[in-house]
């Protein structure tokens, strides 16, 4: 069982799109920078013009915008996303962006007559399993073309998980009337090795890969909600928990008993190349 796509679409359209570019703890920006460095280590940025690039789950388009800047506009940019509101923001950053609003699991229904030099999919493998995405991406790439894949793995947030199992959390679940979280809704890979395994199983050569483990400190519930709920990192979980609507009494209790929280994410940043089967 994975995320219900209608719920994700609503959350991105209504809650996350207006806040996404605030990038509450700067983790998106740091990650894009690392992804861009991987691209700069190849001949892709200097290669033939214009570069055909598809970003799957493009969001507000910040990564593709940076590629377009590096290429001084010599890019043919395509973006697909389930959220129209995220795409609206991307279109303002990348004027000639051609967009499709659809679920990435339908990728093969689009771009039938196209192939790409680069496909990006960043922070979408939590919603669309990497194993499902990999063969579809492979089919749309030219031989030797690249897949820039960035995503969190299940190794993220070890301390939040510990807290979730604690007695304090059980008390909060009881007071708030909500039930324990179900991690089966997330399709993220387990960790570094599984990312490599899936890439290789699907005829990709892993050119570069690094694990980025930024530390994150949450001072209090509001700080946590800015990052986790409004910025999109944990919106489906928080909405299920209901703590974004906590009463003053419950907020006070959560702040006293649970915060501050120190944790880290675990993000795989990979650049892989299509090899012939
Ligand atoms: C965390 S954001 C990342 C956006 C962008 N890739 C970035 O790194 O800044 C995830 C994006 O994936 C989109 N998304 C979620 N599920 C999707 C699906 N099934 N198909 C297509 N896009 C999806 C969301 O609407 C959102 O724009």
Coordinates of C-alpha atoms in Angstrom, one line a residue, residues 72-193:
X72 CA 22.4 29.9 -20.5
X73 CA 18.9 28.9 -21.6
X74 CA 20.0 26.1 -24.0
X75 CA 17.5 23.7 -22.5
X76 CA 14.3 22.1 -23.8
X77 CA 12.5 21.7 -20.4
X78 CA 9.7 19.3 -19.6
X79 CA 8.0 18.9 -16.3
X80 CA 5.5 16.5 -14.9
X81 CA 3.8 16.8 -11.5
X82 CA 0.6 15.7 -9.8
X83 CA 0.1 19.2 -8.4
X84 CA -1.0 21.9 -10.8
X85 CA -0.2 24.6 -8.2
X86 CA 3.4 23.4 -7.9
X87 CA 3.7 23.5 -11.7
X88 CA 2.2 27.0 -11.8
X89 CA 5.2 28.2 -9.7
X90 CA 7.7 26.2 -11.9
X91 CA 6.3 27.8 -15.0
X92 CA 7.0 31.3 -13.7
X93 CA 10.7 30.3 -13.1
X94 CA 11.2 28.5 -16.4
X95 CA 9.3 30.4 -19.1
X96 CA 9.4 27.7 -21.9
X97 CA 8.6 24.8 -19.6
X98 CA 6.2 22.3 -21.1
X99 CA 4.1 20.7 -18.4
X100 CA 1.9 17.7 -17.8
X101 CA -0.3 17.4 -14.7
X102 CA -0.4 13.6 -14.0
X103 CA 0.6 10.9 -11.7
X104 CA 4.2 9.8 -12.5
X105 CA 3.0 6.1 -12.6
X106 CA 1.4 7.1 -15.9
X107 CA 4.8 8.2 -17.3
X108 CA 4.7 5.8 -20.2
X109 CA 1.4 7.3 -21.5
X110 CA 3.3 10.6 -22.2
X111 CA 6.3 11.6 -24.2
X112 CA 5.8 8.7 -26.6
X113 CA 7.8 10.3 -29.4
X114 CA 10.5 11.9 -27.2
X115 CA 13.7 10.9 -25.6
X116 CA 15.8 12.8 -23.1
X117 CA 19.4 13.6 -22.3
X118 CA 18.6 13.9 -18.7
X119 CA 15.7 12.9 -16.5
X120 CA 15.5 14.2 -12.9
X121 CA 13.3 12.8 -10.2
X122 CA 13.9 14.4 -6.9
X123 CA 12.1 13.7 -3.6
X124 CA 9.3 11.7 -5.4
X125 CA 10.4 8.1 -4.6
X126 CA 8.4 8.4 -1.3
X127 CA 5.3 8.6 -3.5
X128 CA 6.2 6.6 -6.5
X129 CA 8.3 3.5 -5.8
X130 CA 11.8 3.6 -7.4
X131 CA 11.3 0.1 -8.7
X132 CA 8.3 1.2 -10.7
X133 CA 9.9 4.4 -11.9
X134 CA 13.3 3.0 -13.0
X135 CA 12.2 1.0 -16.1
X136 CA 9.9 3.9 -17.2
X137 CA 12.8 6.4 -16.9
X138 CA 15.1 4.0 -18.8
X139 CA 12.7 3.8 -21.7
X140 CA 12.6 7.6 -22.1
X141 CA 16.4 8.1 -22.0
X142 CA 18.8 8.2 -24.9
X143 CA 21.6 5.6 -24.7
X144 CA 24.2 6.9 -22.3
X145 CA 21.8 9.6 -21.0
X146 CA 21.5 10.4 -17.3
X147 CA 19.1 9.9 -14.5
X148 CA 19.5 12.3 -11.6
X149 CA 17.8 10.7 -8.7
X150 CA 17.5 12.3 -5.3
X151 CA 15.4 11.0 -2.4
X152 CA 15.1 10.3 1.2
X153 CA 15.4 6.8 2.5
X154 CA 13.8 5.0 5.4
X155 CA 17.0 5.8 7.4
X156 CA 15.7 9.3 7.9
X157 CA 14.4 10.7 11.2
X158 CA 15.7 7.9 13.6
X159 CA 14.9 10.0 16.6
X160 CA 11.4 10.9 15.6
X161 CA 10.7 7.2 15.2
X162 CA 12.0 6.5 18.6
X163 CA 9.8 9.3 20.1
X164 CA 6.9 7.8 18.2
X165 CA 7.3 4.6 20.1
X166 CA 7.7 6.3 23.5
X167 CA 5.2 6.4 26.4
X168 CA 4.9 10.2 25.9
X169 CA 3.7 9.7 22.4
X170 CA 1.2 7.1 23.5
X171 CA -0.2 9.6 25.9
X172 CA -0.4 12.3 23.1
X173 CA -2.2 9.8 20.8
X174 CA -4.6 9.2 23.6
X175 CA -5.3 12.9 24.4
X176 CA -5.6 13.8 20.7
X177 CA -7.7 10.7 19.8
X178 CA -5.4 9.8 16.9
X179 CA -3.9 6.4 16.0
X180 CA -0.3 5.3 15.5
X181 CA 1.4 6.1 12.2
X182 CA 1.5 3.6 9.4
X183 CA 4.9 3.7 7.6
X184 CA 3.7 1.4 4.8
X185 CA 2.3 4.4 3.1
X186 CA 5.8 5.5 2.1
X187 CA 7.5 3.9 -0.8
X188 CA 11.1 5.2 -0.1
X189 CA 14.0 2.8 -0.5
X190 CA 15.4 1.4 2.7
X191 CA 18.8 3.0 2.2
X192 CA 22.0 3.5 0.1
X193 CA 22.5 -0.1 -0.9

